[in-house]
mmCIF file of C-alpha atoms and ligand atoms in Angstrom:
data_model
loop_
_atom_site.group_PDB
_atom_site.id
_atom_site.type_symbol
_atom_site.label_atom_id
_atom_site.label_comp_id
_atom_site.label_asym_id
_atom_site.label_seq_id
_atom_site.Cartn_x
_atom_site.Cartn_y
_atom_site.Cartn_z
ATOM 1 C CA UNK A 1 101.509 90.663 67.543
ATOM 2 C CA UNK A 2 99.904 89.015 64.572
ATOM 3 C CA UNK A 3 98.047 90.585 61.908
ATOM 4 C CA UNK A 4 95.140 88.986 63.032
ATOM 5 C CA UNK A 5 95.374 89.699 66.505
ATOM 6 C CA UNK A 6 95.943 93.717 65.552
ATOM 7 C CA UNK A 7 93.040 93.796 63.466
ATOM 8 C CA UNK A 8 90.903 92.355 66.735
ATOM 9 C CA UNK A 9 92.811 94.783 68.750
ATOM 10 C CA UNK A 10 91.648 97.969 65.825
ATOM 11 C CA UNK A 11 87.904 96.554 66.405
ATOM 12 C CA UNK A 12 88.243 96.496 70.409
ATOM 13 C CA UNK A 13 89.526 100.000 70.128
ATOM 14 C CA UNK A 14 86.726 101.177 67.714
ATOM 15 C CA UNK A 15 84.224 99.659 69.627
ATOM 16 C CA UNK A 16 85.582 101.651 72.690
ATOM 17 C CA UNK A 17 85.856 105.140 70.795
ATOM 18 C CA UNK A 18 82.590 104.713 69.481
ATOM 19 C CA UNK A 19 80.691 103.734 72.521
ATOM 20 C CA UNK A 20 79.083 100.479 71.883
ATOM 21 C CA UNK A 21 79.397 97.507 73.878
ATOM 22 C CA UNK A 22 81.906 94.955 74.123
ATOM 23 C CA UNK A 23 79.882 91.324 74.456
ATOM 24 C CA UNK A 24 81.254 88.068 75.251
ATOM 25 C CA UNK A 25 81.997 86.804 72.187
ATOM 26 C CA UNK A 26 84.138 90.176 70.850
ATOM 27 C CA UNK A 27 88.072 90.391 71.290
ATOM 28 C CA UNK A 28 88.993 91.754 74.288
ATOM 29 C CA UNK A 29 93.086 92.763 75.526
ATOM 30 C CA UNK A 30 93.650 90.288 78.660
ATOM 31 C CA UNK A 31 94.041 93.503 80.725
ATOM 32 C CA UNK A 32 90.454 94.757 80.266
ATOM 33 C CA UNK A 33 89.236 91.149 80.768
ATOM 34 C CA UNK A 34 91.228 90.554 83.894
ATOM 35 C CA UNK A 35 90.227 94.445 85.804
ATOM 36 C CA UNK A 36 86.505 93.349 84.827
ATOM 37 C CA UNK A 37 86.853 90.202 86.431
ATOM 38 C CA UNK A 38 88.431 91.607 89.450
ATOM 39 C CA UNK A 39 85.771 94.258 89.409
ATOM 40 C CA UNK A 40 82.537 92.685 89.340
ATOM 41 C CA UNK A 41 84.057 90.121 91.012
ATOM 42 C CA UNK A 42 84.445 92.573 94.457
ATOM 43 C CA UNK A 43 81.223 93.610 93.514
ATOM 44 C CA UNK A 44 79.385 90.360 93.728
ATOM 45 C CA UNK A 45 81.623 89.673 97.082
ATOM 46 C CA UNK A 46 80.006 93.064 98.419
ATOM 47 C CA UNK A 47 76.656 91.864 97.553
ATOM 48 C CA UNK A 48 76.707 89.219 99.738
ATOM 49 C CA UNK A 49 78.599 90.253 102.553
ATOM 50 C CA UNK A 50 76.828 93.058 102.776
ATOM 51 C CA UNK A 51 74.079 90.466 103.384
ATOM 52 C CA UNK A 52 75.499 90.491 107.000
ATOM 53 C CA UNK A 53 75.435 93.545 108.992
ATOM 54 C CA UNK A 54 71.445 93.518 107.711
ATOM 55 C CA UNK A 55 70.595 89.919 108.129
ATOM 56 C CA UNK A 56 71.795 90.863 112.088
ATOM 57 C CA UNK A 57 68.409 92.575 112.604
ATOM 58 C CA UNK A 58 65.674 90.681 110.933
ATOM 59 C CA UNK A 59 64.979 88.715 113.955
ATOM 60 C CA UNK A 60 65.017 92.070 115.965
ATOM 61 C CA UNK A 61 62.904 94.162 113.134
ATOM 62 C CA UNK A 62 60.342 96.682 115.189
ATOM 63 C CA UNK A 63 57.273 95.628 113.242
ATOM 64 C CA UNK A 64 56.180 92.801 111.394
ATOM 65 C CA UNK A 65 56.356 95.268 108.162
ATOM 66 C CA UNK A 66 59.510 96.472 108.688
ATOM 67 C CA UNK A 67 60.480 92.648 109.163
ATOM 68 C CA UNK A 68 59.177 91.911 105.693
ATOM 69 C CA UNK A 69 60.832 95.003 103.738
ATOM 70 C CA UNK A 70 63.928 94.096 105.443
ATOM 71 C CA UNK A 71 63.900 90.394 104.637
ATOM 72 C CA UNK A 72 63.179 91.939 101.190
ATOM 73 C CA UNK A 73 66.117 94.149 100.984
ATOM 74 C CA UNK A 74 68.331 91.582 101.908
ATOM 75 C CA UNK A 75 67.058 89.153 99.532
ATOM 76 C CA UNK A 76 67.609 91.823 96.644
ATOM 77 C CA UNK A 77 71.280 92.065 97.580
ATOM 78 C CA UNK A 78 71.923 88.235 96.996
ATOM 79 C CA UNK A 79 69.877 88.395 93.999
ATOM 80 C CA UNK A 80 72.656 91.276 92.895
ATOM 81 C CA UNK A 81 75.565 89.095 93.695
ATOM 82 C CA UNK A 82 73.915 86.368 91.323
ATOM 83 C CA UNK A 83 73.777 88.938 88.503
ATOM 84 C CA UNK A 84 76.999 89.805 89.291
ATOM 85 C CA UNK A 85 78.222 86.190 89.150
ATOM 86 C CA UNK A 86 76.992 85.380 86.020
ATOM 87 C CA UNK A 87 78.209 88.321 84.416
ATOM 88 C CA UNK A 88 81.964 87.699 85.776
ATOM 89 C CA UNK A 89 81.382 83.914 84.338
ATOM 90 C CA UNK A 90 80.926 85.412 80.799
ATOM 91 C CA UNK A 91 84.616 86.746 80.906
ATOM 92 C CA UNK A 92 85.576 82.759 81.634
ATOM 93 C CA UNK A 93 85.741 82.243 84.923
ATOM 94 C CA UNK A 94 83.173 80.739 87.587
ATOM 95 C CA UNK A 95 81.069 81.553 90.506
ATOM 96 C CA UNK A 96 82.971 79.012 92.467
ATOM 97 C CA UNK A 97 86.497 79.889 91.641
ATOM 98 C CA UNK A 98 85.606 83.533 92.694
ATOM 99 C CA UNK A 99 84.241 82.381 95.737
ATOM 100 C CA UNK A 100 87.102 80.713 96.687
ATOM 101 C CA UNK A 101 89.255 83.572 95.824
ATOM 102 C CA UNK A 102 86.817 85.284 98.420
ATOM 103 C CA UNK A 103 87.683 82.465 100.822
ATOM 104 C CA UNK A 104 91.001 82.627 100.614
ATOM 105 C CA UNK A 105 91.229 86.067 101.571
ATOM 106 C CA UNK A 106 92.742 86.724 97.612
ATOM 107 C CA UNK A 107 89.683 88.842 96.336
ATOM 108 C CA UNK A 108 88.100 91.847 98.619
ATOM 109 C CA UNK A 109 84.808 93.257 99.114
ATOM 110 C CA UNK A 110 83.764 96.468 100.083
ATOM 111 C CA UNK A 111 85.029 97.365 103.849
ATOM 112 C CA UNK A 112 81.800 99.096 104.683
ATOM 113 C CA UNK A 113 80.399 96.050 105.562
ATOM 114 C CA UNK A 114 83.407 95.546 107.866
ATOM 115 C CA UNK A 115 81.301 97.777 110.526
ATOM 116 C CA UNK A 116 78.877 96.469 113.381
ATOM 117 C CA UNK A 117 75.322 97.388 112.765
ATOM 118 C CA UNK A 118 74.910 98.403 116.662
ATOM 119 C CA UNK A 119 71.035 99.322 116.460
ATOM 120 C CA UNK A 120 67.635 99.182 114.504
ATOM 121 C CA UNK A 121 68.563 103.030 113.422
ATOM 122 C CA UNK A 122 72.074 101.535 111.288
ATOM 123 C CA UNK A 123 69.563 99.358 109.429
ATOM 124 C CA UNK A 124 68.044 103.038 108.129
ATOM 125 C CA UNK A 125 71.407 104.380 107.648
ATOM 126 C CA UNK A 126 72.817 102.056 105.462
ATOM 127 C CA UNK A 127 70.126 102.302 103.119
ATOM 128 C CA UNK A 128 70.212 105.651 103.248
ATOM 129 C CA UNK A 129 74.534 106.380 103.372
ATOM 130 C CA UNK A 130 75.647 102.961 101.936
ATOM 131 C CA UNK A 131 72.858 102.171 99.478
ATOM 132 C CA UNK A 132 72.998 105.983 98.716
ATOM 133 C CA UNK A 133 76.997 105.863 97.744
ATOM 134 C CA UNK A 134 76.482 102.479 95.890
ATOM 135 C CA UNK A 135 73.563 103.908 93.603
ATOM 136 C CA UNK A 136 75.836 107.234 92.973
ATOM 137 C CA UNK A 137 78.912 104.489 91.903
ATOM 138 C CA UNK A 138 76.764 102.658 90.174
ATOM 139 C CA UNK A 139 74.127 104.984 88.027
ATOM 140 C CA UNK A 140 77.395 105.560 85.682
ATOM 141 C CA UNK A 141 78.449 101.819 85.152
ATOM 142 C CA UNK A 142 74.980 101.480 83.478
ATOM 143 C CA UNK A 143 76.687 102.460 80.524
ATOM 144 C CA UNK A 144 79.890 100.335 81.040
ATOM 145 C CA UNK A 145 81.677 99.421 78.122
ATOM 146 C CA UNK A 146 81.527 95.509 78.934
ATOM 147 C CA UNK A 147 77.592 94.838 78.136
ATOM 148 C CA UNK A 148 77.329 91.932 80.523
ATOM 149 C CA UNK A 149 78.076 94.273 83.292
ATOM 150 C CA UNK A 150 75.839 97.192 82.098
ATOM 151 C CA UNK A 151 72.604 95.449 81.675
ATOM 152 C CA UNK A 152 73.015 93.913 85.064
ATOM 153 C CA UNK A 153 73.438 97.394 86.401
ATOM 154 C CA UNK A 154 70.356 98.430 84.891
ATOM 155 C CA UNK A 155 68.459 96.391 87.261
ATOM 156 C CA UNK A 156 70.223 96.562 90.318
ATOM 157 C CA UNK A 157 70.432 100.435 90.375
ATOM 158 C CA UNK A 158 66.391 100.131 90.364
ATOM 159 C CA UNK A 159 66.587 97.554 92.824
ATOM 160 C CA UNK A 160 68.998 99.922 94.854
ATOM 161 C CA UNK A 161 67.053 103.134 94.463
ATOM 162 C CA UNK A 162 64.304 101.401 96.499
ATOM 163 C CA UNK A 163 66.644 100.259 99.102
ATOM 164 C CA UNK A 164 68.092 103.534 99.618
ATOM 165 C CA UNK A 165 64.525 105.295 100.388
ATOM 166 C CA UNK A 166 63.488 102.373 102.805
ATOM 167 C CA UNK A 167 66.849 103.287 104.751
ATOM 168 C CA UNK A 168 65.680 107.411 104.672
ATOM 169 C CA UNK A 169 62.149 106.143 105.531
ATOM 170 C CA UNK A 170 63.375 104.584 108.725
ATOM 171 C CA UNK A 171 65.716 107.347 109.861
ATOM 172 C CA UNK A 172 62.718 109.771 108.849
ATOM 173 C CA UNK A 173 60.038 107.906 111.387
ATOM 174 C CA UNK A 174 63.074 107.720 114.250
ATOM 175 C CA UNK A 175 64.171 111.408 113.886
ATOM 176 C CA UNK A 176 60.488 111.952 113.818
ATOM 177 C CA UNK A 177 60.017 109.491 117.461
ATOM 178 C CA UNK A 178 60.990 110.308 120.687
ATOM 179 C CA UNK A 179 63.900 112.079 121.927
ATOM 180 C CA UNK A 180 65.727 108.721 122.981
ATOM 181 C CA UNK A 181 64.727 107.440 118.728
ATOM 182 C CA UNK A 182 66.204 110.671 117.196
ATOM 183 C CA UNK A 183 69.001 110.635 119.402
ATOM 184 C CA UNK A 184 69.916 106.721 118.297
ATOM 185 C CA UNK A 185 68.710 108.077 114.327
ATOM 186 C CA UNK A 186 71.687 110.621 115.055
ATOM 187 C CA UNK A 187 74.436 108.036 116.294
ATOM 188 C CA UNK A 188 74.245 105.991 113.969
ATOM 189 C CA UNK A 189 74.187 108.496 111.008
ATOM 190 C CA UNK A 190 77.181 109.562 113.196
ATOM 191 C CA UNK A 191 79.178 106.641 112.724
ATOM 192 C CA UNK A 192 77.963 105.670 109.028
ATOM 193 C CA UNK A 193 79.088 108.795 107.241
ATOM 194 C CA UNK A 194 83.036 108.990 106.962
ATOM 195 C CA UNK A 195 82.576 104.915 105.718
ATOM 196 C CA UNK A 196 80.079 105.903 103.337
ATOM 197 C CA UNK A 197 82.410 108.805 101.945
ATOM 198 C CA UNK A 198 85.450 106.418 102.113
ATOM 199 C CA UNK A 199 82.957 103.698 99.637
ATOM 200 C CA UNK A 200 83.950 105.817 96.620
ATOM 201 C CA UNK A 201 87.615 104.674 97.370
ATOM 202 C CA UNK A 202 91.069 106.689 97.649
ATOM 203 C CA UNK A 203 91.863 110.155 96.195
ATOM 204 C CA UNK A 204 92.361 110.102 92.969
ATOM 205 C CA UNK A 205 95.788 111.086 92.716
ATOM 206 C CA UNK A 206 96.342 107.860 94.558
ATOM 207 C CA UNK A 207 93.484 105.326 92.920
ATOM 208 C CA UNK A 208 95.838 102.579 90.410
ATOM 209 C CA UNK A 209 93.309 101.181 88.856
ATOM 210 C CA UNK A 210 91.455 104.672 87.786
ATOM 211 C CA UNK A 211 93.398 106.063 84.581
ATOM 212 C CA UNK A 212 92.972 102.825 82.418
ATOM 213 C CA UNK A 213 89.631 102.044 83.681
ATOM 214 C CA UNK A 214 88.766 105.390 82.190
ATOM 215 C CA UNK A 215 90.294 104.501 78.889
ATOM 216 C CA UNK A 216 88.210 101.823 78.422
ATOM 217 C CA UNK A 217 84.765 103.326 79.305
ATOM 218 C CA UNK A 218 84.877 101.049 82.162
ATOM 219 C CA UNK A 219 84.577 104.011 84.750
ATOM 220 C CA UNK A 220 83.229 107.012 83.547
ATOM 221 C CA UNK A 221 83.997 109.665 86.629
ATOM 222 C CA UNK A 222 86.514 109.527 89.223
ATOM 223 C CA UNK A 223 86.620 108.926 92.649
ATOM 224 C CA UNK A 224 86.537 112.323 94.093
ATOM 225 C CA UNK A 225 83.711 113.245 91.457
ATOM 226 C CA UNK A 226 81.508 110.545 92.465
ATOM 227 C CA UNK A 227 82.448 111.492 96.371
ATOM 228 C CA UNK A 228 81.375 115.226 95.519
ATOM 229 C CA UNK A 229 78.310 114.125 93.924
ATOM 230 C CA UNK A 230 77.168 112.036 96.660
ATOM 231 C CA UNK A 231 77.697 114.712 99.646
ATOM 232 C CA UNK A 232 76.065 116.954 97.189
ATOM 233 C CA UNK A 233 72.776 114.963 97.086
ATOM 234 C CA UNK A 234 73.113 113.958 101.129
ATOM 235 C CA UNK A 235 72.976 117.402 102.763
ATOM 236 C CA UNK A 236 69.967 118.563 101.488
ATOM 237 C CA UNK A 237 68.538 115.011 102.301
ATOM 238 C CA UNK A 238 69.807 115.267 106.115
ATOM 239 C CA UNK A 239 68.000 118.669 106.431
ATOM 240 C CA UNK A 240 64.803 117.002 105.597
ATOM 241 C CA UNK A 241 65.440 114.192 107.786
ATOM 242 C CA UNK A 242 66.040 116.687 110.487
ATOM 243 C CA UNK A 243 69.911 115.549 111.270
ATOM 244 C CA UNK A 244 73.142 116.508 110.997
ATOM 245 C CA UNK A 245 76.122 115.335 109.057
ATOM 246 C CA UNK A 246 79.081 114.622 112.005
ATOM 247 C CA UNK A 247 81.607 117.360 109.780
ATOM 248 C CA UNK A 248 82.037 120.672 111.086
ATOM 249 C CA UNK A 249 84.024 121.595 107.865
ATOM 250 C CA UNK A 250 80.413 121.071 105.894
ATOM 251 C CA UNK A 251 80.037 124.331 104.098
ATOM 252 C CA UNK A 252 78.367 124.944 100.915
ATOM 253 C CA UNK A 253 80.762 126.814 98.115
ATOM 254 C CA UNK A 254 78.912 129.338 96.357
ATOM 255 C CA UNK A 255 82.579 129.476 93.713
ATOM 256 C CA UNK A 256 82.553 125.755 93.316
ATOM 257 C CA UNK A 257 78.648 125.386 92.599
ATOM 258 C CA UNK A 258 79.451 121.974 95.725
ATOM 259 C CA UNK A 259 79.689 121.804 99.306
ATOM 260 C CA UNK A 260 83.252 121.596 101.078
ATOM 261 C CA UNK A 261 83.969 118.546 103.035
ATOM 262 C CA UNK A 262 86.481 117.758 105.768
ATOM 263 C CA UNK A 263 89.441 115.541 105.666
ATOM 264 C CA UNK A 264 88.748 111.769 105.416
ATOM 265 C CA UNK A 265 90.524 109.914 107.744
ATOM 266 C CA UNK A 266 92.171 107.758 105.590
ATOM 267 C CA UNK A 267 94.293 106.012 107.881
ATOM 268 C CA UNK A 268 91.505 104.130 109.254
ATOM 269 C CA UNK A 269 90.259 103.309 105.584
ATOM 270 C CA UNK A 270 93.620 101.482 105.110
ATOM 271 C CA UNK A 271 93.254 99.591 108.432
ATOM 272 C CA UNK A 272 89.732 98.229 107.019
ATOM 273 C CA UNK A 273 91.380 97.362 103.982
ATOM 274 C CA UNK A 274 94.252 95.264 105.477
ATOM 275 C CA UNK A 275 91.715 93.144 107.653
ATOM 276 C CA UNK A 276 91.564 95.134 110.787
ATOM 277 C CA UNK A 277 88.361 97.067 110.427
ATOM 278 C CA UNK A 278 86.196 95.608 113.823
ATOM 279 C CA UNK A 279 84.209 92.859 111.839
ATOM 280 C CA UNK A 280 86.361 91.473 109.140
ATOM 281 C CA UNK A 281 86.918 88.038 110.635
ATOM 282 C CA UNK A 282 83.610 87.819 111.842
ATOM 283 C CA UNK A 283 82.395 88.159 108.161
ATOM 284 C CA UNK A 284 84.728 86.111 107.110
ATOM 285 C CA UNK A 285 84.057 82.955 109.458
ATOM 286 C CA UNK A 286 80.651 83.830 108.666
ATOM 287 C CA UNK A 287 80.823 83.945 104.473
ATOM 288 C CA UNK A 288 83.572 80.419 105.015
ATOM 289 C CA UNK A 289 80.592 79.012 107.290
ATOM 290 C CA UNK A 290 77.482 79.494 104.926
ATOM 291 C CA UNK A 291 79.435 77.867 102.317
ATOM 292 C CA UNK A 292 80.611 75.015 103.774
ATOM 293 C CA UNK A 293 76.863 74.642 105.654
ATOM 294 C CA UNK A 294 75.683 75.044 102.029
ATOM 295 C CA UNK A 295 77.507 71.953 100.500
ATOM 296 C CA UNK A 296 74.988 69.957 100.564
ATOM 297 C CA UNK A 297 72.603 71.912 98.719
ATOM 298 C CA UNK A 298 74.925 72.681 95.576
ATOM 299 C CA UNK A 299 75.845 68.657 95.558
ATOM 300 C CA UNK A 300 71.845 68.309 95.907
ATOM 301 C CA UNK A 301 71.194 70.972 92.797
ATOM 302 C CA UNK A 302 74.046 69.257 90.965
ATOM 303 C CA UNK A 303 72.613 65.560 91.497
ATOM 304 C CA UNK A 304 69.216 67.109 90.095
ATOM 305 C CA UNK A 305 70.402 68.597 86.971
ATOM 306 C CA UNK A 306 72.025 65.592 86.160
ATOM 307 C CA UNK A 307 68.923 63.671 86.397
ATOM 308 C CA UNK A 308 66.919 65.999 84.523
ATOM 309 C CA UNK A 309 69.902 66.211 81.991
ATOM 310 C CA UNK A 310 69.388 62.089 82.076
ATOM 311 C CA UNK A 311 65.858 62.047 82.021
ATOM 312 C CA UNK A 312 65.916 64.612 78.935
ATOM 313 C CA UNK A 313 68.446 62.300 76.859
ATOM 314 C CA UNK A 314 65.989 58.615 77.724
ATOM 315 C CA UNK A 315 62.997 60.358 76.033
ATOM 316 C CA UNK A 316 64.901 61.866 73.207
ATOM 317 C CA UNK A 317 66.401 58.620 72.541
ATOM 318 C CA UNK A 318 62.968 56.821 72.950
HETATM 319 FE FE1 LIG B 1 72.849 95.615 96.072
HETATM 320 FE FE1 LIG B 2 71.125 97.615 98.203
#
């Protein structure tokens, strides 16, 4: 190592220790660069998958307002993966190289969105469970050490917040129906709560990525602390919303100051992971699709900028 290069590497590091943000044009070691990239890149990948298992009911949306929130909702989420795009293109790389490292199967997003959204009721419970865990994840990486990152978390987490009482607003006005709305309120809460606990990813005495991540102020809590917190703030949330959690182990722990959860069935999380959760391919084809069926309209953007760019230089030069 150079003297030059240690004396960036001393400012990285006192950046770091004293909690002010690393920007674009500051030093950075190619291993922070590279987990940030992969990061926010499986971020922005969530974002718009996620677009998916929602977009499936806005044709089917009970009312004409719930149509519009949802249509809303969705909206937000690609306008998170666009934040999320242009912060990852600040570390050097861009939105379309990351998208074809999506393509090609080389970059993952979340697996929750690797589940069917079966009826009106999963639309409330993932903004409710999945929203829910993403806010919890995310609150902390507001003060991320890469600034980029942090500012765009700012404004998603607000964005989020909203989302998450739309999905409790829904459940709340189905639990609140007829017998035949609470009981479908129920199922679905049924099925979305083990993915939503498995969103915070593996235990973590067997997360890779969590120890450095730490180091660098890139993650602020672990896994299993973000899990706890997020059970924490669903229970007393399910009371009002007159369900039930589907875990008989639920028990609050008067010692531990949290409530006691059951063993995640982590098997199935791995499945997910590995493709075989029952809608990866389907989002796949779908997210491949889009883009492809899209072509035209980046070419069509591109063709217009140039013109502009063109049309810019003429009157300068006249
Ligand atoms: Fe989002
Ligand atoms: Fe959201």
């Amino acid at each position: 190592m150079t003297q030059a290069t240690r004396a960036l590497e001393e400012h990285f590091n006192r950046l770091i220790e004293a909690d002010q943000r690393v920007e674009p044009r500051d030093w950075m070691p190619e291993g922070y660069r590279k987990t940030l990239i992969r990061q926010i890149a499986q971020h922005a990948h969530s974002e718009i998958i996620g677009m998916q298992p929602e977009g499936n009911w806005i044709t089917r949306a009970p009312s004409l307002r719930r149509k519009a929130i949802l249509i809303a909702k969705v909206q937000d989420e690609a306008g998170h993966g666009l934040y999320l795009y242009s912060a990852a293109e600040t570390l050097g790389v861009s939105r379309a190289e990351l998208l074809d490292l999506l393509h090609a199967g080389k970059q993952k997003y979340s697996s929750i969105f690797n589940y069917p959204t079966l009826t009106w009721a999963d639309v409330g419970a993932i903004g409710w469970l999945v929203d829910g865990a993403a806010i919890t994840n995310q609150v902390p990486l507001c003060r991320c050490s890469y600034g980029p990152y942090a500012r765009a978390m700012v404004r998603i987490c607000k964005e989020e917040s909203f989302h998450q009482r739309q999905g409790f607003e829904i459940l709340y006005t189905l639990s609140h129906g007829t017998p035949e709305q609470k009981a479908m309120a129920q199922d679905a809460v049924n099925r979305w709560y083990w993915p939503s606990l498995m969103m915070f990813g593996p235990p973590d005495e067997e997360s890779k990525h969590s120890a450095q991540s730490m180091a660098w102020k890139i993650k602020r809590h672990s896994n299993d602390e973000l899990r706890q917190k997020f059970v924490d703030m669903i229970v007393p949330q399910a009371e009002a919303l007159g369900l039930t959690l589907p875990d008989p182990d639920l028990k609050w722990n008067p010692e531990r100051g949290h409530y006691d959860f059951g063993l995640i069935d982590w098997d199935e999380f791995y499945e997910v992971l590995k493709g075989n959760g029952p809608c990866n391919r389907q989002r796949m084809e779908h997210r491949r699709r889009a883009h492809e069926e899209g072509a035209w309209v980046r070419e069509a953007a591109l063709a217009y900028a140039r013109k502009q760019e063109e049309r810019a230089r003429k009157e300068q030069a006249a």
